[in-house]
Short mmCIF file of C-alpha atoms in Angstrom, two decimals:
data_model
loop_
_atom_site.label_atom_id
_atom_site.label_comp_id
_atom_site.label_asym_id
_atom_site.label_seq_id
_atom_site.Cartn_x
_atom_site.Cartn_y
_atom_site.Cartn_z
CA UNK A 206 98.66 19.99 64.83
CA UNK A 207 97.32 23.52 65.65
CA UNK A 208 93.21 23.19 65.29
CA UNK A 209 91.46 26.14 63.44
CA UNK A 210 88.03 24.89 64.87
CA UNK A 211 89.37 24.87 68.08
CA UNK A 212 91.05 27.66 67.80
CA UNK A 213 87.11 29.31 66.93
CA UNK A 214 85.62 27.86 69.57
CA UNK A 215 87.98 28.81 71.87
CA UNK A 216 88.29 32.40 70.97
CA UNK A 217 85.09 33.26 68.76
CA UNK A 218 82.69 30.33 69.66
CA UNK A 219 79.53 31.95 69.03
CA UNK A 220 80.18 33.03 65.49
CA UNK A 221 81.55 29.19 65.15
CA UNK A 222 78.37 27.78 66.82
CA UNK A 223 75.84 30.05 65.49
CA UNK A 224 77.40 29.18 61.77
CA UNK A 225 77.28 25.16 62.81
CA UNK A 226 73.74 26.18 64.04
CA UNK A 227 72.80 27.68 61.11
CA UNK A 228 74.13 24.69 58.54
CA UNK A 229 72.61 22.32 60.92
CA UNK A 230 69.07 23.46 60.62
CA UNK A 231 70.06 23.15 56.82
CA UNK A 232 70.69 19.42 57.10
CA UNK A 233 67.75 19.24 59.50
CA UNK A 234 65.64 20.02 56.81
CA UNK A 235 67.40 17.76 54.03
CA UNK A 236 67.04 15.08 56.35
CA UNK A 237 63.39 15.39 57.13
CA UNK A 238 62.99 15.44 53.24
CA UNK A 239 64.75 11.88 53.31
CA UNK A 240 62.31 11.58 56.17
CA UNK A 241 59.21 12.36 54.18
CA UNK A 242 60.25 9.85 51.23
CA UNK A 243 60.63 7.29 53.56
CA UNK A 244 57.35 8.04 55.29
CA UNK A 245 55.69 7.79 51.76
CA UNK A 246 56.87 4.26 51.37
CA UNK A 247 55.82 3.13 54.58
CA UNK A 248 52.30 4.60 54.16
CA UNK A 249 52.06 2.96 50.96
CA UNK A 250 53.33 -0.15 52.80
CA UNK A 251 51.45 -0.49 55.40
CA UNK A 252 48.20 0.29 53.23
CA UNK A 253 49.48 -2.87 51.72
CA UNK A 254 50.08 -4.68 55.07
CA UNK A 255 46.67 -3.23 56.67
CA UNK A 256 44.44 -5.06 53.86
CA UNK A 257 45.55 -8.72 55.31
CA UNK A 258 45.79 -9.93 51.58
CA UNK A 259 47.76 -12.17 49.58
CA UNK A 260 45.74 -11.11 46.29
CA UNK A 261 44.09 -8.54 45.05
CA UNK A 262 41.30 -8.83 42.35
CA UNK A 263 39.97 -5.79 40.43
CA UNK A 264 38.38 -4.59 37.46
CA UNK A 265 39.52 -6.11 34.38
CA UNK A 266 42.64 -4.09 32.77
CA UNK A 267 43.07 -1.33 35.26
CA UNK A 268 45.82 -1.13 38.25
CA UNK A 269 43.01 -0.74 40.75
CA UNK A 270 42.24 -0.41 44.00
CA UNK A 271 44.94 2.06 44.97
CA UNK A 272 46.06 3.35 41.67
CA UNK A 273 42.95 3.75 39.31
CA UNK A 274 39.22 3.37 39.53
CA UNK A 275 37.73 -0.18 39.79
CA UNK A 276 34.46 -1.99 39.54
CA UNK A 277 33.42 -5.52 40.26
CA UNK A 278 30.11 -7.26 41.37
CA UNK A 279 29.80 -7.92 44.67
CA UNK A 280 29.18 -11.50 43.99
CA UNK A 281 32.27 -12.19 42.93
CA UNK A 282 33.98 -13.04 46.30
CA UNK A 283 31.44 -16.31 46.13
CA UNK A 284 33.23 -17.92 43.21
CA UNK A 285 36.04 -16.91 44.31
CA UNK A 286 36.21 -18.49 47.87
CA UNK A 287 35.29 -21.70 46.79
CA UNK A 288 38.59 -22.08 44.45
CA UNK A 289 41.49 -24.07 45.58
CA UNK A 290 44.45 -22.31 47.69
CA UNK A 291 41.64 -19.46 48.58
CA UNK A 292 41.35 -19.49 52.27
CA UNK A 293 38.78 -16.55 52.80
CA UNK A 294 37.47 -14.06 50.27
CA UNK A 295 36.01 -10.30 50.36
CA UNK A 296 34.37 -7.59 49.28
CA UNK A 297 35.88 -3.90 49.82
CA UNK A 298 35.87 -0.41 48.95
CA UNK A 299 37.99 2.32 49.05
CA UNK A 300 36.79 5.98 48.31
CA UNK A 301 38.86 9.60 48.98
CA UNK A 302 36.34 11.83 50.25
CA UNK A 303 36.15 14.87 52.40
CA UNK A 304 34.56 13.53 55.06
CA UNK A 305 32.47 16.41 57.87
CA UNK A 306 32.75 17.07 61.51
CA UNK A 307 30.81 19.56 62.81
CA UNK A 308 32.73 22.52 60.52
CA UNK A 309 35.77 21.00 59.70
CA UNK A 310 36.37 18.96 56.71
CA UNK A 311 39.12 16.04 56.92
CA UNK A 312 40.34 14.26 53.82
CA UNK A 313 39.93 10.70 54.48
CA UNK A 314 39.64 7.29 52.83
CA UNK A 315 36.63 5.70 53.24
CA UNK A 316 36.86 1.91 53.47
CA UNK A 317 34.26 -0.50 53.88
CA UNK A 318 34.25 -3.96 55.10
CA UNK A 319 31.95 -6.24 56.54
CA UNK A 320 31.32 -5.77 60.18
CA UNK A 321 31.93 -7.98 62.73
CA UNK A 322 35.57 -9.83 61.06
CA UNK A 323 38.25 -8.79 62.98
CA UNK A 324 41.46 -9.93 61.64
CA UNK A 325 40.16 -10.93 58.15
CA UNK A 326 41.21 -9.29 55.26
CA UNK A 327 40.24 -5.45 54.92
CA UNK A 328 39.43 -4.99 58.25
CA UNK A 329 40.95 -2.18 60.67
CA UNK A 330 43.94 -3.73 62.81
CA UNK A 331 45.53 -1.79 65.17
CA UNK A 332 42.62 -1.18 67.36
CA UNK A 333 43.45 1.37 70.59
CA UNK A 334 40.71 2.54 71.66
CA UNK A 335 36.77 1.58 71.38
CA UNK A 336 35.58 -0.95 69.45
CA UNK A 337 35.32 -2.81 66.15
CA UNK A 338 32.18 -2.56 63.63
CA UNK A 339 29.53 -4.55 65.34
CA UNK A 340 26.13 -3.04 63.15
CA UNK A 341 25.02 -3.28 59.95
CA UNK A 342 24.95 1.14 59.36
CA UNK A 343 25.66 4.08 60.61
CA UNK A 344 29.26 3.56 62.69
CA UNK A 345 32.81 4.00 61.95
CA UNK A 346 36.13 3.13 62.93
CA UNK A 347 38.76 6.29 62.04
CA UNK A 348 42.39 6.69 62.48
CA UNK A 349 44.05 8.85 65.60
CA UNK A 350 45.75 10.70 62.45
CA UNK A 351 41.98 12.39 61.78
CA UNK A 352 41.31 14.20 65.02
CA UNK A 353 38.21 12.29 65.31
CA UNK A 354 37.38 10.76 68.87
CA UNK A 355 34.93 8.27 70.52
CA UNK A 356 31.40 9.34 70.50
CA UNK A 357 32.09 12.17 67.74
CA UNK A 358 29.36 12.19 65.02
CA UNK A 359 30.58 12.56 61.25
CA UNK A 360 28.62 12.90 57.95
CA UNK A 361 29.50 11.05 54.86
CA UNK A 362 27.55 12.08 52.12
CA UNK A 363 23.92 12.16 53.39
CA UNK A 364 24.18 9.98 56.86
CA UNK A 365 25.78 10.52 60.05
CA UNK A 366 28.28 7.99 62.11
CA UNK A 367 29.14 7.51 65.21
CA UNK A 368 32.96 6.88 65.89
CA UNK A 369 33.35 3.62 67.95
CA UNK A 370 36.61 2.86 67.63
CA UNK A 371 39.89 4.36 67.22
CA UNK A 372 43.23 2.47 65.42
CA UNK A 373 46.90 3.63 64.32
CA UNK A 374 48.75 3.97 61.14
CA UNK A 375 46.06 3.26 59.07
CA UNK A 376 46.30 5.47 56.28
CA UNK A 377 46.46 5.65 52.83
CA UNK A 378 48.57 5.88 50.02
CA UNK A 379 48.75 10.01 50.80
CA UNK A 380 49.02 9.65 54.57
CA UNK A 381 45.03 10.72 54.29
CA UNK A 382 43.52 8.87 57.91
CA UNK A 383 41.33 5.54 57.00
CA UNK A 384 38.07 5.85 58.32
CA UNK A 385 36.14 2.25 58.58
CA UNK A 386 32.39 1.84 57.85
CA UNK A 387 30.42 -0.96 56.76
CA UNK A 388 30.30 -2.20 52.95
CA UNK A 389 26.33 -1.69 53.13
CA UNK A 390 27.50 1.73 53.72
CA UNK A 391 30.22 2.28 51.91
CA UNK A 392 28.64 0.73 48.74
CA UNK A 393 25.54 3.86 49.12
CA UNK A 394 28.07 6.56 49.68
CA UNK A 395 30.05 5.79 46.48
CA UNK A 396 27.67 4.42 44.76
CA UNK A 397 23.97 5.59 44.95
CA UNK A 398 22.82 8.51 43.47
CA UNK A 399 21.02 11.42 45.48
CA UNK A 400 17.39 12.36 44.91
CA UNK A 401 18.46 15.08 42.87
CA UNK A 402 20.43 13.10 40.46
CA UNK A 403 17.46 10.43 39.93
CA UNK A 404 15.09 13.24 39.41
CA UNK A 405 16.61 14.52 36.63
CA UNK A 406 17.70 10.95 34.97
CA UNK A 407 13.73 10.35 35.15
CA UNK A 408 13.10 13.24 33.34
CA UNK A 409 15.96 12.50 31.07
CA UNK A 410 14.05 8.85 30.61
CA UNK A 411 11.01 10.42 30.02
CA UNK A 412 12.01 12.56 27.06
CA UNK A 413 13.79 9.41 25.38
CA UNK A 414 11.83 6.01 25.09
CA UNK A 415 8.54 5.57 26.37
CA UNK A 416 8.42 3.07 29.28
CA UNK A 417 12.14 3.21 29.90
CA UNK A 418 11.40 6.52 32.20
CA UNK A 419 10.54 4.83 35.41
CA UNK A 420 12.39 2.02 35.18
CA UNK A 421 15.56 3.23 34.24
CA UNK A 422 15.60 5.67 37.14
CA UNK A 423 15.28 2.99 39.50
CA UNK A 424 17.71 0.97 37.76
CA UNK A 425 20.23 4.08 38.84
CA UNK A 426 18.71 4.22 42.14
CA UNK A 427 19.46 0.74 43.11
CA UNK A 428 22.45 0.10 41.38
CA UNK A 429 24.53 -0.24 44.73
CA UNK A 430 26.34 -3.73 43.87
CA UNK A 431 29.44 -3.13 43.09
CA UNK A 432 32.53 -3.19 45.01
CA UNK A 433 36.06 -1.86 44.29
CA UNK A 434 38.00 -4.83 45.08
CA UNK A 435 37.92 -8.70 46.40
CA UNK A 436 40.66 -8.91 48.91
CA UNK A 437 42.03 -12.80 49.23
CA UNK A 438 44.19 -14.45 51.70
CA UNK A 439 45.35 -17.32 50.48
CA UNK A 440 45.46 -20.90 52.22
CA UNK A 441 49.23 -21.94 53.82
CA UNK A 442 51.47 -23.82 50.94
CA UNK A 443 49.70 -22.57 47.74
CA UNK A 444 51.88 -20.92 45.06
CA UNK A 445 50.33 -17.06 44.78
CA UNK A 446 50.95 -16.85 41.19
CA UNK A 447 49.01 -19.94 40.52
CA UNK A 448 46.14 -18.70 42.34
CA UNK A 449 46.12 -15.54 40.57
CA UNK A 450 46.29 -17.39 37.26
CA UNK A 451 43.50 -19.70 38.44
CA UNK A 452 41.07 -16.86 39.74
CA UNK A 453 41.76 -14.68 36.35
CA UNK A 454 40.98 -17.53 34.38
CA UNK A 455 37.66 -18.07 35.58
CA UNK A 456 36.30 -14.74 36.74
CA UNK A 457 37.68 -12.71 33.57
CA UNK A 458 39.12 -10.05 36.10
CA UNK A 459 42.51 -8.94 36.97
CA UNK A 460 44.34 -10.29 39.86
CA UNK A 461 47.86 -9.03 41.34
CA UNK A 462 50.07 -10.90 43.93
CA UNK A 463 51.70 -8.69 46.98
CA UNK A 464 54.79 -8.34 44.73
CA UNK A 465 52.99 -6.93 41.47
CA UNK A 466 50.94 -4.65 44.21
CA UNK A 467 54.15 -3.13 45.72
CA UNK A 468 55.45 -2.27 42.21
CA UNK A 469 52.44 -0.94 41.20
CA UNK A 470 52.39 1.42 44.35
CA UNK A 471 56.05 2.11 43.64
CA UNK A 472 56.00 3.15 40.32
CA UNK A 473 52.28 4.32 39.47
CA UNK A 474 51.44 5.95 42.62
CA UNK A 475 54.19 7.49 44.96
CA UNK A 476 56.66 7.63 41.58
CA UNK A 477 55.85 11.21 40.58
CA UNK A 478 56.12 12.55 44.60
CA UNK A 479 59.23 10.64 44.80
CA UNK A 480 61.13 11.98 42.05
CA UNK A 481 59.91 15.56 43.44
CA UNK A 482 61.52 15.01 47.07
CA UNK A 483 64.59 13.42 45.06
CA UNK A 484 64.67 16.52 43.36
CA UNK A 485 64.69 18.43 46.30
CA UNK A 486 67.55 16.69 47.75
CA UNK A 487 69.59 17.23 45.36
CA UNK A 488 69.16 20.88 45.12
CA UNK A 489 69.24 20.82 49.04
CA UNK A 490 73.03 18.35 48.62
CA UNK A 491 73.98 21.49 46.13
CA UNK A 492 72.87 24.54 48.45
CA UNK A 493 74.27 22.52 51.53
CA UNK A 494 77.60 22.14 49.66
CA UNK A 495 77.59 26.34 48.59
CA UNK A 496 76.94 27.28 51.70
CA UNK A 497 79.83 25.19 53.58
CA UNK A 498 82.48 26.67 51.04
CA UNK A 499 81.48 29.65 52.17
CA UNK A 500 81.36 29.57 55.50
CA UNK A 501 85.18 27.78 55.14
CA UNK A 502 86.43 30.02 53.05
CA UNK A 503 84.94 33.33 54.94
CA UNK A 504 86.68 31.89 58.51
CA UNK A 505 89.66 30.58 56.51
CA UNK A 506 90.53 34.32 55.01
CA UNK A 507 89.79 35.95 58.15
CA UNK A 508 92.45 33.99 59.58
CA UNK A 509 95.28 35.18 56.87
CA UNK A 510 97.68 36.34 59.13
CA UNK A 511 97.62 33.55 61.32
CA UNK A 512 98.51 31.36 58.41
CA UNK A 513 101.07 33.48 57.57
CA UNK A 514 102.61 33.25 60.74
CA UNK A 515 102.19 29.85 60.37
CA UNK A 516 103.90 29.76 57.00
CA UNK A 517 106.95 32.33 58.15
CA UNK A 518 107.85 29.37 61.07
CA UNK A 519 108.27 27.06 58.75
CA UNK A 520 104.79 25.37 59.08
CA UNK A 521 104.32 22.69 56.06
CA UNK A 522 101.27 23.49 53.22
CA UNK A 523 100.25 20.01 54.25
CA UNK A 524 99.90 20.84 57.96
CA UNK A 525 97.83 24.29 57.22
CA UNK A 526 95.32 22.00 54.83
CA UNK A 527 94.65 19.10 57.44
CA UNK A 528 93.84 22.11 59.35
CA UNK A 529 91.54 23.94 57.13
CA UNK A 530 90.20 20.17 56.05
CA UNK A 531 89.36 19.94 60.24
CA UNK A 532 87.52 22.85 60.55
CA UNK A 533 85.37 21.97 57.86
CA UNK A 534 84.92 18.78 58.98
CA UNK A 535 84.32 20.22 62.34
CA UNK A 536 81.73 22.28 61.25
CA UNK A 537 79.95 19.21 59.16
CA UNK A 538 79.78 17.59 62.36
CA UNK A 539 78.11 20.28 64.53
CA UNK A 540 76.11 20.78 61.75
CA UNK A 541 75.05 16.97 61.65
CA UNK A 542 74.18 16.61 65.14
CA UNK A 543 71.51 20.01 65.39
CA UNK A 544 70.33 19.01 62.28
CA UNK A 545 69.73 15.39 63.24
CA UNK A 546 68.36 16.79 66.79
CA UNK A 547 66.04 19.36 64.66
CA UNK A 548 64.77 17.11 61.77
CA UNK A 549 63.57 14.36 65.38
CA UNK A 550 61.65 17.21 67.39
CA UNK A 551 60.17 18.82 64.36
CA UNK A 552 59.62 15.69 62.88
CA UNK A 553 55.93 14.88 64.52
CA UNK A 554 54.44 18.30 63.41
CA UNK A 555 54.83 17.28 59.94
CA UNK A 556 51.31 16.94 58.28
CA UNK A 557 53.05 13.41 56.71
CA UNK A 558 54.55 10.73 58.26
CA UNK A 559 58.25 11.27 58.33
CA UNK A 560 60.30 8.17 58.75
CA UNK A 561 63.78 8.93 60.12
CA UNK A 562 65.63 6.00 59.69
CA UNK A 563 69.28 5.13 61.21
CA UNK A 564 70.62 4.03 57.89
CA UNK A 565 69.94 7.01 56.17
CA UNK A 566 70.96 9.31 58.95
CA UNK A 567 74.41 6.94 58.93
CA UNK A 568 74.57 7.84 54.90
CA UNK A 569 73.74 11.28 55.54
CA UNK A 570 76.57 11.81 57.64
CA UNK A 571 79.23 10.48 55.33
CA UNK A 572 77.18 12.76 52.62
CA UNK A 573 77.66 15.46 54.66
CA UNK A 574 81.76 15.38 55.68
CA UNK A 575 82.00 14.44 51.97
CA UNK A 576 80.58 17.93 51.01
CA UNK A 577 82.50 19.20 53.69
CA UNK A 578 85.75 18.51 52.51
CA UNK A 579 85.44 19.19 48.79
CA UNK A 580 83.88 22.37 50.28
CA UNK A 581 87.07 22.89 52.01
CA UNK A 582 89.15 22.98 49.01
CA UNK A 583 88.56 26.52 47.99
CA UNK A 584 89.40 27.82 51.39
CA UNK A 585 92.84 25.57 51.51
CA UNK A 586 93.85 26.90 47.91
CA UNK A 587 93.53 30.64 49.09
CA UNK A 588 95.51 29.80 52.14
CA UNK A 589 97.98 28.07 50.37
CA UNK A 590 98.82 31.13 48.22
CA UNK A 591 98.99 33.33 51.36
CA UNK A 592 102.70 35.20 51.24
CA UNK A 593 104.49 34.64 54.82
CA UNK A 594 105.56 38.52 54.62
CA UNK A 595 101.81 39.36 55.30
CA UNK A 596 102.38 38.57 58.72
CA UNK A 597 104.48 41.04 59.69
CA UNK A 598 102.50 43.92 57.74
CA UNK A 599 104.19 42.99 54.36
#
């Protein structure tokens, strides 16, 4: 069988390879969108994996920590520990800030844990450089992913830290970096109000009811004991649902199991992003597919009186199709390979994680020769209807 990509690369293989070129950056950049959905799972993931818990309990009737806003008393974790199947118990919280060094601004979660409990539930994992929170205020532990470095000084809210250590892949939901600190900390920065704030709720007191001026205000000053979450890890053998029934029972708060978590993540938090990228594919699958029939049916009519030499000696319709059905095929497979080699190098500049997986690349190439030749089908109908006279000037 005579090859018409052959044939192009043989005798015009730069407009062949530039085309391929062209359609592979194309599929280099559907691919990194598949990349970017998958990175957006395994953010949310390993959020999931990075707290060390089995369950998480939250504010009564909300989806919290990840998903919506939640409040509990930092006692809590007390009651909590001592229940059957509860191996260790703790206090966390998790706030999306903008958090300052020197003039740059980095949007980071801020999560605080107790200092000084490595490997227990909430704390940073991970660890490559530095160390972990040893004191009681004023240090952090931030992710590669924010620039930050050992020694570097950063302001949340009012107070300055001092970076001490350094981790990986600790990140949230949004691929924002995780930055460490302790729950003293953490509980002031989301919780207490600046001077400015209690000034005015004084003032505010003092023109309601008498006595309540001074007292109230402190009330807000103090009011620092709450946390977002109580992150469990559950004792070996126990049953996580029963747990979580047996901690919901007696603490009147809402508990969720690593199952109920990863749904919730799923469908309440990455759900509306994920449809978007879905979206995108599919426009991308539709452009891809335009653009290859085409490009197969531009090379296939500027080759008209070859296939009508072909037809005058007799050549078969099925022969000049497999043909045309080859060099569209060829192209899909140039066009696999840059794009593949494109979406890996570009792949790390990305702002978000993008997680190139083999099975999806292996789907994306069957995708892609699948587009390819129903692409081609235009370009073999023309050249089917090609009249043999044409090659001699008829």
């Amino acid at each position: 069988m005579i090859s018409l990509s052959g044939r192009d690369i043989l005798h015009s293989w730069g407009k062949f390879v530039f085309t391929g070129l062209g359609l592979g950056l194309l599929i280099g950049v559907t691919l990194s969108m598949a990349g970017i959905y998958r990175g957006m799972i395994d953010d949310a993931m390993v959020l999931l994996d990075n707290s060390g818990a089995d369950l998480w309990v939250v504010q009564q009737d909300t989806l919290g920590p990840y998903a919506e806003s939640s409040t509990v008393h930092d006692d809590v974790y007390r009651s909590i520990q001592g229940m059957e199947g509860v191996a260790r118990a703790v206090n966390v919280t998790y706030l999306t800030m903008q958090v300052r060094h020197g003039e740059r601004d980095v949007r980071s979660m801020v999560v605080g844990v107790v200092p000084g409990g490595p490997g227990e539930p909430g704390q940073p994992s991970f660890l490559i450089a530095g160390r972990h929170l040893t004191r009681g205020h004023y240090e952090a532990v931030a992710d590669v992913k924010s620039r930050f470095r050992l020694g570097d000084r950063i302001r949340i809210r009012r107070d300055e830290y001092t970076v001490v250590g350094l981790t990986r892949r600790m990140v949230s939901s949004g691929g924002d970096p995780m930055i460490f600190i302790s729950l003293k900390d953490a509980q002031d920065a989301q919780f207490l109000k600046d001077n400015d704030f209690i000034l005015r709720e004084r003032r505010r007191a003092a023109s309601q009811a008498e006595g309540r001026s001074v007292a109230a205000a402190d009330l807000v000053r103090t009011s620092n004991s709450n946390v977002n979450a109580v992150l469990v890890r559950l004792s070996p053998g126990h049953d996580p649902q029963t747990v979580a029934r047996t901690i919901q029972r007696w603490t009147r708060l809402q508990v969720f199991t690593r199952a109920q978590m990863e749904q919730i993540m799923m469908v309440k938090v990455i759900a509306t992003s994920s449809r978007q990228i879905g979206m995108f594919l599919v426009i991308l699958s539709i452009v891809s597919a335009a653009i290859v029939a085409f490009i197969i049916y531009t090379l296939t009519m500027g080759k008209i009186r070859e296939i009508a030499v072909l037809k005058l000696i007799g050549a078969k319709d099925k022969t000049i199709a497999g043909m045309i059905l080859q060099q569209a095929l060829g192209l899909g497979v140039i066009g696999f390979v840059v794009g593949k080699i494109a979406a890996t190098l570009w792949a790390p500049i990305f702002p978000k994680y993008v997680l190139l997986l083999p099975g999806d690349a292996a789907r994306g190439f069957v995708v892609i020769m699948v587009i390819c030749a129903a692409s081609s089908v235009m370009a073999i109908h023309a050249a089917l209807k090609v009249d043999p006279a044409e090659a001699i000037g008829g």
